[in-house]
Coordinates of C-alpha atoms in Angstrom, one line a residue:
X1 CA -71.5 91.3 27.8
X2 CA -72.8 94.8 27.0
X3 CA -70.1 95.2 24.4
X4 CA -70.9 91.8 22.8
X5 CA -74.6 92.7 22.6
X6 CA -73.7 96.1 21.1
X7 CA -71.4 94.5 18.5
X8 CA -74.1 92.0 17.6
X9 CA -76.7 94.6 17.1
X10 CA -74.5 96.8 15.0
X11 CA -72.7 94.0 13.2
X12 CA -75.1 91.0 13.2
X13 CA -72.8 88.8 11.1
X14 CA -69.9 89.2 13.5
X15 CA -68.7 85.9 15.0
X16 CA -67.2 85.3 18.4
X17 CA -63.8 85.7 16.8
X18 CA -64.9 89.1 15.6
X19 CA -66.0 90.0 19.1
X20 CA -62.6 89.1 20.4
X21 CA -61.0 91.0 17.5
X22 CA -62.9 94.1 18.7
X23 CA -62.2 93.6 22.4
X24 CA -58.4 93.3 22.1
X25 CA -57.8 96.7 20.4
X26 CA -60.2 98.3 22.9
X27 CA -58.4 96.8 26.0
X28 CA -57.1 100.2 27.0
X29 CA -60.6 101.6 27.2
X30 CA -62.5 100.9 30.5
X31 CA -65.1 98.2 29.9
X32 CA -68.1 100.4 30.7
X33 CA -67.1 102.9 28.0
X34 CA -66.4 100.5 25.2
X35 CA -69.8 100.3 23.7
X36 CA -70.1 104.1 23.7
X37 CA -66.6 104.4 22.2
X38 CA -67.6 102.2 19.2
X39 CA -70.7 104.3 18.7
X40 CA -68.7 107.5 18.8
X41 CA -66.1 106.1 16.4
X42 CA -68.9 105.2 13.9
X43 CA -70.3 108.7 14.1
X44 CA -66.9 110.2 13.6
X45 CA -66.0 107.9 10.7
X46 CA -69.4 108.7 9.0
X47 CA -68.8 112.4 9.4
X48 CA -65.2 112.1 8.1
X49 CA -66.2 110.0 5.0
X50 CA -69.1 112.3 4.2
X51 CA -67.6 115.8 4.8
X52 CA -64.0 115.2 4.1
X53 CA -64.0 112.4 1.5
X54 CA -67.4 113.5 -0.1
X55 CA -68.9 110.0 0.2
X56 CA -72.7 110.2 0.1
X57 CA -74.0 110.1 3.7
X58 CA -76.0 106.8 3.3
X59 CA -72.9 104.9 2.1
X60 CA -70.6 106.6 4.6
X61 CA -73.0 105.5 7.3
X62 CA -73.1 101.9 6.0
X63 CA -69.3 101.7 5.9
X64 CA -69.1 102.9 9.5
X65 CA -72.0 100.7 10.7
X66 CA -70.6 97.4 9.3
X67 CA -66.8 97.8 9.8
X68 CA -66.6 97.4 13.6
X69 CA -63.5 95.2 13.7
X70 CA -61.4 97.4 11.4
X71 CA -62.8 100.5 13.1
X72 CA -61.8 99.2 16.6
X73 CA -58.2 99.1 15.4
X74 CA -58.4 102.8 14.5
X75 CA -60.0 103.5 17.9
X76 CA -57.1 101.8 19.7
X77 CA -54.7 104.4 18.3
X78 CA -56.6 107.3 19.9
X79 CA -56.0 108.1 23.6
X80 CA -59.2 107.6 25.4
X81 CA -60.9 110.3 27.5
X82 CA -64.5 109.9 28.5
X83 CA -65.1 113.7 28.3
X84 CA -63.8 114.5 24.8
X85 CA -63.1 111.1 23.0
X86 CA -65.5 112.1 20.2
X87 CA -63.5 115.2 19.3
X88 CA -60.2 113.3 19.6
X89 CA -61.5 110.8 17.1
X90 CA -62.5 113.5 14.6
X91 CA -59.1 115.1 14.9
X92 CA -57.3 111.8 14.5
X93 CA -59.2 111.0 11.3
X94 CA -58.4 114.3 9.8
X95 CA -54.7 114.1 10.4
X96 CA -54.2 110.3 10.2
X97 CA -56.1 108.9 7.2
X98 CA -57.4 105.4 7.5
X99 CA -57.3 102.6 5.0
X100 CA -60.7 103.1 3.4
X101 CA -60.6 99.8 1.4
X102 CA -60.2 97.8 4.6
X103 CA -63.2 99.5 6.1
X104 CA -65.2 99.2 2.9
X105 CA -64.6 95.5 2.3
X106 CA -65.3 94.6 5.9
X107 CA -68.5 96.6 5.7
X108 CA -69.9 94.7 2.7
X109 CA -69.4 91.4 4.5
X110 CA -65.9 90.2 3.8
X111 CA -64.4 88.5 6.9
X112 CA -61.6 90.4 8.4
X113 CA -59.4 87.4 8.1
X114 CA -59.9 87.4 4.3
X115 CA -59.2 91.1 3.7
X116 CA -55.7 90.5 2.6
X117 CA -57.1 88.4 -0.3
X118 CA -59.2 91.2 -1.7
X119 CA -57.4 94.4 -0.8
X120 CA -55.9 96.3 -3.8
X121 CA -52.1 96.8 -3.7
X122 CA -50.6 100.2 -3.0
X123 CA -54.1 101.8 -2.7
X124 CA -55.4 103.5 0.4
X125 CA -58.3 105.7 -0.5
X126 CA -61.6 104.7 -2.3
X127 CA -61.0 107.6 -4.7
X128 CA -58.0 105.8 -6.1
X129 CA -60.1 103.0 -7.5
X130 CA -63.8 103.8 -7.3
X131 CA -65.2 101.0 -9.5
X132 CA -65.9 98.4 -6.7
X133 CA -67.4 101.1 -4.5
X134 CA -69.5 102.5 -7.3
X135 CA -70.9 99.0 -8.1
X136 CA -71.6 98.5 -4.4
X137 CA -73.6 101.7 -4.4
X138 CA -75.5 100.7 -7.5
X139 CA -76.3 97.2 -6.1
X140 CA -77.4 98.8 -2.8
X141 CA -79.7 101.1 -4.8
X142 CA -81.4 97.9 -6.2
X143 CA -82.2 97.0 -2.6
X144 CA -79.4 94.4 -1.9
X145 CA -78.4 94.8 1.8
X146 CA -75.0 96.6 2.0
X147 CA -73.5 94.0 4.4
X148 CA -74.4 91.1 2.1
X149 CA -72.6 92.5 -1.0
X150 CA -69.5 90.6 0.0
X151 CA -71.3 87.4 -1.0
X152 CA -71.4 88.7 -4.5
X153 CA -67.8 89.9 -4.4
X154 CA -66.4 86.6 -3.2
X155 CA -68.4 84.4 -5.5
X156 CA -68.5 86.6 -8.7
X157 CA -65.8 89.3 -8.4
X158 CA -66.3 90.2 -12.0
X159 CA -69.6 91.8 -11.1
X160 CA -67.6 94.6 -9.4
X161 CA -65.7 95.2 -12.6
X162 CA -68.8 96.1 -14.5
X163 CA -70.2 99.5 -15.3
X164 CA -73.1 100.4 -12.9
X165 CA -75.2 101.3 -15.9
X166 CA -74.8 97.9 -17.3
X167 CA -75.9 96.3 -14.1
X168 CA -78.9 98.6 -14.1
X169 CA -79.9 97.3 -17.5
X170 CA -79.5 93.7 -16.4
X171 CA -81.6 94.4 -13.3
X172 CA -84.3 96.1 -15.3
X173 CA -84.4 93.2 -17.7
X174 CA -85.0 90.7 -14.9
X175 CA -87.7 92.8 -13.2
X176 CA -89.4 92.8 -16.6
X177 CA -89.7 89.0 -16.3
X178 CA -91.9 89.5 -13.3
X179 CA -89.5 89.1 -10.4
X180 CA -90.3 91.3 -7.4
X181 CA -87.5 93.3 -5.8
X182 CA -87.2 90.9 -2.8
X183 CA -87.3 87.7 -5.0
X184 CA -84.7 89.1 -7.4
X185 CA -82.4 90.1 -4.5
X186 CA -82.7 86.6 -3.1
X187 CA -81.9 85.1 -6.6
X188 CA -78.9 87.3 -7.0
X189 CA -77.4 86.6 -3.6
X190 CA -77.8 82.9 -4.0
X191 CA -77.0 82.7 -7.7
X192 CA -74.6 85.7 -8.2
X193 CA -73.7 84.5 -11.7
X194 CA -77.0 85.9 -13.0
X195 CA -75.7 89.5 -12.6
X196 CA -73.0 88.8 -15.2
X197 CA -75.8 89.0 -17.8
X198 CA -74.0 86.9 -20.4
X199 CA -75.5 84.2 -22.6
X200 CA -74.1 81.4 -20.3
X201 CA -76.4 82.4 -17.4
X202 CA -79.5 82.6 -19.5
X203 CA -80.4 79.0 -18.9
X204 CA -80.0 79.5 -15.1
X205 CA -82.3 82.6 -15.3
X206 CA -84.8 80.8 -17.4
X207 CA -85.0 77.9 -14.9
X208 CA -85.4 80.3 -12.0
X209 CA -88.0 82.3 -13.9
X210 CA -89.9 79.0 -14.5
X211 CA -89.9 78.1 -10.7
X212 CA -90.4 81.6 -9.3
X213 CA -92.7 83.3 -11.9
X214 CA -94.4 80.6 -14.0
X215 CA -95.4 78.5 -11.1
X216 CA -96.5 81.6 -9.1
X217 CA -94.0 81.1 -6.3
X218 CA -93.7 84.8 -6.3
X219 CA -97.4 85.2 -5.4
X220 CA -97.3 82.5 -2.8
X221 CA -94.5 84.0 -0.8
X222 CA -95.0 87.4 0.7
X223 CA -91.6 87.5 2.3
X224 CA -88.7 89.8 2.8
X225 CA -85.2 89.4 1.4
X226 CA -84.1 86.9 4.0
X227 CA -87.1 84.7 3.2
X228 CA -86.3 84.7 -0.5
X229 CA -82.6 84.0 0.2
X230 CA -83.8 81.0 2.2
X231 CA -86.0 79.8 -0.7
X232 CA -83.4 80.3 -3.3
X233 CA -80.8 78.4 -1.2
X234 CA -83.3 75.4 -1.2
X235 CA -83.6 75.6 -5.0
X236 CA -79.8 75.8 -5.2
X237 CA -79.5 72.7 -3.0
X238 CA -81.4 70.7 -5.7
X239 CA -79.2 72.1 -8.5
X240 CA -76.0 71.4 -6.6
X241 CA -76.8 67.8 -6.2
X242 CA -75.7 67.3 -9.8
X243 CA -79.0 65.9 -11.1
X244 CA -80.0 66.3 -14.7
X245 CA -81.3 69.8 -15.3
X246 CA -83.9 68.8 -17.9
X247 CA -87.3 69.1 -16.3
X248 CA -85.9 69.9 -12.8
X249 CA -87.4 73.3 -12.7
X250 CA -90.8 71.9 -13.6
X251 CA -90.4 69.3 -10.9
X252 CA -89.4 71.9 -8.3
X253 CA -92.2 74.2 -9.4
X254 CA -94.9 71.6 -9.1
X255 CA -93.6 70.8 -5.6
X256 CA -93.3 74.5 -4.5
X257 CA -95.0 73.8 -1.2
X258 CA -92.0 71.8 -0.2
X259 CA -89.8 74.9 -0.6
X260 CA -92.1 77.0 1.5
X261 CA -93.0 74.6 4.3
X262 CA -89.6 72.9 5.0
X263 CA -86.3 74.3 6.0
X264 CA -83.1 73.9 4.1
X265 CA -81.8 71.7 6.9
X266 CA -84.8 69.4 6.6
X267 CA -84.4 69.2 2.8
X268 CA -80.7 68.6 3.1
X269 CA -81.2 65.9 5.7
X270 CA -83.8 64.0 3.7
X271 CA -81.6 64.2 0.5
X272 CA -78.6 62.9 2.5
X273 CA -80.7 60.1 4.0
X274 CA -82.1 58.7 0.7
X275 CA -78.8 59.1 -1.1
X276 CA -77.4 56.5 1.4
X277 CA -79.5 53.9 -0.5
X278 CA -76.8 54.2 -3.2
X279 CA -79.3 55.3 -5.9
X280 CA -79.0 58.1 -8.4
X281 CA -79.6 61.7 -7.5
X282 CA -82.4 61.9 -10.1
X283 CA -84.1 59.0 -8.3
X284 CA -83.9 60.8 -5.0
X285 CA -85.2 64.0 -6.5
X286 CA -88.1 62.2 -8.1
X287 CA -89.0 60.6 -4.7
X288 CA -88.7 63.8 -2.7
X289 CA -90.6 66.0 -5.1
X290 CA -93.4 63.4 -5.6
X291 CA -95.1 64.6 -2.4
X292 CA -94.6 66.4 0.8
X293 CA -95.7 63.6 3.1
X294 CA -92.4 61.9 2.8
X295 CA -90.8 64.9 4.7
X296 CA -93.0 64.2 7.7
X297 CA -91.5 60.7 8.2
X298 CA -89.5 60.3 11.4
X299 CA -86.4 58.6 10.1
X300 CA -83.9 58.8 13.0
X301 CA -85.0 57.5 16.4
X302 CA -87.6 54.9 15.6
X303 CA -86.5 51.2 16.0
X304 CA -87.5 48.6 13.6
X305 CA -87.2 44.8 13.2
X306 CA -85.5 43.8 10.0
X307 CA -87.7 40.7 9.4
X308 CA -90.8 42.6 10.3
X309 CA -90.1 45.5 8.0
X310 CA -89.3 43.2 5.0
X311 CA -92.6 41.4 5.6
X312 CA -94.4 44.7 5.9
X313 CA -93.0 45.6 2.4
X314 CA -94.3 42.4 0.9
X315 CA -91.3 40.0 0.9
X316 CA -92.5 36.4 0.8
X317 CA -91.4 33.8 3.4
X318 CA -89.2 31.8 1.0
X319 CA -87.1 34.9 0.0
X320 CA -87.0 36.0 3.6
X321 CA -85.6 32.6 4.6
X322 CA -82.9 32.8 2.0
X323 CA -81.9 36.3 2.9
X324 CA -81.8 35.4 6.6
X325 CA -79.5 32.5 6.0
X326 CA -77.2 34.5 3.8
X327 CA -76.9 37.7 6.0
X328 CA -77.6 36.5 9.6
X329 CA -75.5 39.4 11.1
X330 CA -77.9 42.0 9.7
X331 CA -81.1 40.7 11.3
X332 CA -82.5 41.8 14.7
X333 CA -83.4 45.3 15.6
X334 CA -81.9 48.6 14.3
X335 CA -82.8 52.2 14.0
X336 CA -84.5 53.7 11.0
X337 CA -81.6 56.1 10.7
X338 CA -79.5 53.1 9.6
X339 CA -82.2 51.7 7.3
X340 CA -80.4 52.6 4.0
X341 CA -77.3 50.8 5.0
X342 CA -79.2 47.9 6.4
X343 CA -80.7 47.5 2.9
X344 CA -77.3 47.9 1.3
X345 CA -75.8 45.2 3.6
X346 CA -78.7 42.9 2.5
X347 CA -78.1 44.0 -1.2
X348 CA -81.7 45.0 -1.3
X349 CA -81.2 48.8 -1.5
X350 CA -82.5 49.2 -5.0
X351 CA -85.5 46.9 -4.4
X352 CA -86.5 48.8 -1.2
X353 CA -86.0 52.2 -2.8
X354 CA -88.1 51.2 -5.8
X355 CA -90.8 50.3 -3.3
X356 CA -90.5 53.8 -1.8
X357 CA -90.8 55.4 -5.2
X358 CA -94.0 53.6 -6.0
X359 CA -95.7 54.8 -2.8
X360 CA -93.9 52.5 -0.4
X361 CA -93.1 55.5 1.8
X362 CA -96.7 55.2 3.0
X363 CA -95.8 51.6 4.2
X364 CA -92.8 53.1 6.0
X365 CA -95.1 55.6 7.7
X366 CA -97.6 52.9 8.6
X367 CA -95.0 50.5 10.0
X368 CA -96.0 49.9 13.6
X369 CA -93.9 50.7 16.6
X370 CA -92.4 47.2 17.4
X371 CA -93.1 45.1 20.4
X372 CA -90.0 45.2 22.7
X373 CA -90.0 41.4 22.6
X374 CA -90.1 41.2 18.8
X375 CA -87.0 39.5 17.4
X376 CA -85.4 39.7 20.9
X377 CA -81.9 38.3 21.0
X378 CA -81.0 37.2 24.5
X379 CA -77.2 36.9 23.9
X380 CA -77.1 40.4 22.5
X381 CA -79.1 41.8 25.4
X382 CA -76.9 40.2 28.0
X383 CA -73.7 41.3 26.2
X384 CA -75.1 44.9 26.0
X385 CA -75.6 44.8 29.8
X386 CA -72.0 43.7 30.3
X387 CA -70.7 46.5 28.0
X388 CA -72.7 49.1 29.9
X389 CA -71.3 48.0 33.2
X390 CA -67.7 47.7 31.9
X391 CA -64.8 50.1 32.7
X392 CA -65.0 52.0 29.3
X393 CA -68.6 51.5 28.1
X394 CA -68.7 54.7 25.9
X395 CA -65.8 53.5 23.7
X396 CA -67.3 50.1 23.2
X397 CA -70.8 51.4 22.7
X398 CA -69.6 53.8 20.0
X399 CA -68.0 50.9 18.1
X400 CA -71.2 49.0 18.4
X401 CA -73.1 52.0 17.0
X402 CA -70.7 52.0 14.1
X403 CA -71.6 48.4 13.3
X404 CA -75.3 49.2 13.5
X405 CA -74.7 52.2 11.2
X406 CA -73.3 49.9 8.4
X407 CA -76.2 47.4 8.8
X408 CA -75.3 45.0 11.5
X409 CA -78.3 44.3 13.7
X410 CA -78.9 43.5 17.4
X411 CA -77.7 39.9 17.4
X412 CA -75.0 37.6 18.8
X413 CA -73.0 37.7 15.6
X414 CA -72.6 41.5 15.8
X415 CA -71.2 41.1 19.4
X416 CA -68.7 38.5 18.1
X417 CA -67.5 40.9 15.4
X418 CA -67.3 43.7 17.9
X419 CA -64.9 41.8 20.2
X420 CA -62.3 41.6 17.4
X421 CA -62.4 45.2 16.3
X422 CA -59.9 47.8 17.6
X423 CA -59.8 51.6 17.2
X424 CA -62.3 54.3 17.7
X425 CA -65.7 54.3 15.9
X426 CA -64.4 57.2 13.7
X427 CA -61.3 55.2 12.7
X428 CA -63.3 52.1 12.0
X429 CA -65.7 54.2 9.9
X430 CA -62.8 55.8 7.9
X431 CA -61.3 52.3 7.2
X432 CA -64.7 50.9 6.1
X433 CA -65.5 53.7 3.7
X434 CA -61.9 53.7 2.4
X435 CA -62.5 50.1 1.2
X436 CA -65.9 51.1 -0.3
X437 CA -64.4 54.1 -2.1
X438 CA -61.7 51.8 -3.5
X439 CA -64.2 49.5 -5.1
X440 CA -65.3 46.9 -2.5
X441 CA -69.0 46.5 -2.8
X442 CA -70.9 47.5 0.4
X443 CA -72.8 44.3 0.9
X444 CA -69.8 42.1 0.2
X445 CA -67.7 44.2 2.6
X446 CA -70.2 43.7 5.4
X447 CA -70.0 39.9 4.7
X448 CA -66.2 40.0 4.7
X449 CA -66.2 41.9 8.0
X450 CA -68.6 39.3 9.5
X451 CA -66.0 36.6 8.6
X452 CA -62.8 38.6 9.2
X453 CA -63.5 41.6 11.4
X454 CA -59.8 42.2 12.1
X455 CA -59.6 43.7 8.6
X456 CA -60.8 47.0 10.0
X457 CA -57.9 47.1 12.5
X458 CA -55.5 48.5 9.9
X459 CA -54.7 52.0 8.8
X460 CA -56.4 53.2 5.6
X461 CA -53.1 53.6 3.8
X462 CA -52.2 50.0 4.4
X463 CA -55.6 48.8 3.2
X464 CA -55.3 51.0 0.0
X465 CA -51.9 49.5 -0.8
X466 CA -53.2 45.9 -0.3
X467 CA -56.1 46.6 -2.7
X468 CA -53.7 48.3 -5.2
X469 CA -51.4 45.3 -5.2
X470 CA -54.3 42.9 -5.6
X471 CA -55.9 44.8 -8.4
X472 CA -52.9 46.3 -10.3
X473 CA -49.9 44.1 -9.8
X474 CA -51.3 40.5 -9.6
X475 CA -54.4 41.6 -11.5
X476 CA -57.1 40.0 -9.4
X477 CA -60.7 41.2 -9.3
X478 CA -61.8 42.6 -6.0
X479 CA -64.5 40.0 -6.1
X480 CA -61.8 37.5 -5.1
X481 CA -62.1 38.9 -1.6
X482 CA -65.5 37.1 -1.4
X483 CA -63.5 33.8 -1.7
X484 CA -60.4 34.9 0.4
X485 CA -61.4 37.8 2.7
X486 CA -58.4 37.0 4.9
X487 CA -56.1 38.4 2.2
X488 CA -56.6 41.8 3.8
X489 CA -55.4 40.5 7.1
X490 CA -51.9 39.5 6.1
X491 CA -48.8 41.7 6.1
X492 CA -48.2 43.2 2.7
X493 CA -44.5 43.7 2.8
X494 CA -43.5 40.6 4.8
X495 CA -46.0 38.1 3.4
X496 CA -48.1 39.0 0.4
X497 CA -45.6 40.7 -1.8
X498 CA -42.6 38.4 -1.3
X499 CA -44.6 35.2 -1.7
X500 CA -46.6 36.3 -4.7
X501 CA -43.5 37.7 -6.5
X502 CA -41.6 34.5 -5.7
X503 CA -44.4 32.4 -7.1
X504 CA -44.4 34.5 -10.3
X505 CA -40.7 34.1 -10.6
X506 CA -41.0 30.3 -10.2
X507 CA -43.6 30.2 -12.9
X508 CA -41.6 32.5 -15.3
X509 CA -38.4 30.4 -14.9
X510 CA -40.2 27.2 -15.4
X511 CA -39.3 25.7 -12.0
X512 CA -42.9 25.4 -11.1
X513 CA -45.6 24.3 -13.5
X514 CA -48.5 24.3 -11.0
X515 CA -50.2 27.6 -10.5
X516 CA -51.3 27.7 -6.8
X517 CA -54.3 29.8 -5.7
X518 CA -53.6 33.1 -4.1
X519 CA -55.1 31.8 -0.8
X520 CA -52.7 28.8 -0.9
X521 CA -49.7 31.1 -1.6
X522 CA -50.5 33.5 1.2
X523 CA -52.4 31.7 3.9
X524 CA -50.0 28.7 4.1
X525 CA -47.9 28.7 7.3
X526 CA -44.2 29.7 6.9
X527 CA -43.0 26.2 7.6
X528 CA -45.4 24.6 5.1
X529 CA -44.6 27.3 2.5
X530 CA -40.8 26.7 2.9
X531 CA -41.4 22.9 2.7
X532 CA -43.4 23.3 -0.5
X533 CA -40.9 25.4 -2.4
X534 CA -38.1 23.0 -1.2
X535 CA -40.0 20.2 -3.0
X536 CA -40.0 22.4 -6.1
X537 CA -36.3 22.9 -5.9
X538 CA -33.8 22.4 -3.0
X539 CA -32.3 25.9 -3.6
X540 CA -35.7 27.7 -3.6
X541 CA -35.9 28.4 0.1
X542 CA -32.5 30.1 0.1
X543 CA -33.5 32.2 -2.9
X544 CA -36.8 33.1 -1.3
X545 CA -35.4 34.1 2.1
X546 CA -32.4 36.0 0.8
X547 CA -33.7 37.7 -2.3
X548 CA -37.5 38.0 -2.1
X549 CA -38.1 38.2 1.7
X550 CA -35.0 40.0 3.0
X551 CA -34.3 42.4 0.1
X552 CA -37.9 43.0 -1.1
X553 CA -37.4 41.8 -4.7
X554 CA -39.7 43.7 -7.0
X555 CA -38.8 42.1 -10.3
X556 CA -36.8 45.0 -11.6

């Protein structure tokens, strides 16, 4: 425990894996001496790099301080003696040179498991290729923490190919814009591309200047480097969403209190939540940056009644009656965490989001905590009690939570659907979103599942192949699933393909003039199907069974 605390204090970015990486090479050293052994090794390495390799003391100390894992491997090669271990280390280093690049790259923050990706070939000493080291020294001189330089190296390696004087000129130019040292360090560590200094990054620098300088964020934040890194990460979060850049910096700048008051996790969670309404990134950005009060909304645990919320948002009774009759499986209670998908299941997501944009989030905040008896479904409640007292309640409850997450409410219809679904909640989710990704509209898919829940009992690859056959080979729109959702329930190789291809062959050869519907071709029982094609031609059943069904005829 003492060793781990020491490692953490000396190497704050070390993970548990790093801790075990240190402990294993030190296994021959008694536990009570290990922390002291690391400290002595750091002192010995600092002295070696400074006196023998003529590395300036500050940089030698940084390399020693932040290369604990690589240094522990060196320590493992020296015979331990509590009385003279320090001298033994000094002697070892003088006669057994260490790989200085390994120590250097680990010290600037490169994970030890990634060192092989960055180490120069056939080079051992920093003096053999000083450019990366010299750039690191220059960047450290600007105030960038030594053990964070690896961020720059991994994201923009070309920075370390530059002349330190060139970097100095770039840095001076940016400070001339009004950036403080801490703010500029934060900008560089989150947007490393700005240190390239070429024309392509000028737009990025201009946007950041607009947010940080022109909107006086630099005056509102009296923080250290870590504070500015956090702020810049929030700014980058908005840029990474892929929204249009025009006017984004102004929008962020005018809402700078959001950057200061809320954590990156909160911002990210809110963005993720509102994107679930299936609206554009720009719409979400406009909503979130319109005012900070929306960030105070509790959008996870609170329960709501679908009918009550729609009324609260102004839906008239006639529309409400139509919606209730069309999507009965959505109604009842649900959690606000599932609200976006509830609205998508009702095909009201854009309507609801537009309400939020025009101040409706205040309605959401003012929505009262519902009465436990409001929209109470007795059948659902009794079924829930039976599930909770069953042999494997957790498995069934997790599947029920999946249904709630895609918009199904607390009602008897949801329980009926649940009884026909097989697989874990994770598997069901993967299958559902596989269909959504492949073009099946969210609201329509929920409707299809309410009618044919067994659709989600199939593997994603099978579902994809069925959609591909429907869309590409027989050239049907996916909207046909509204009419014939059971299509997805039939076996592709033994039912769908042979029957469809046989029907196409009958039409092409002129044996059949009537074009049957897809549902009639597939859903008809085997006996009825054989009888039908016999009436078309007596030899047809033999042809179908021997060629199309048995041999998998593909028309080639």
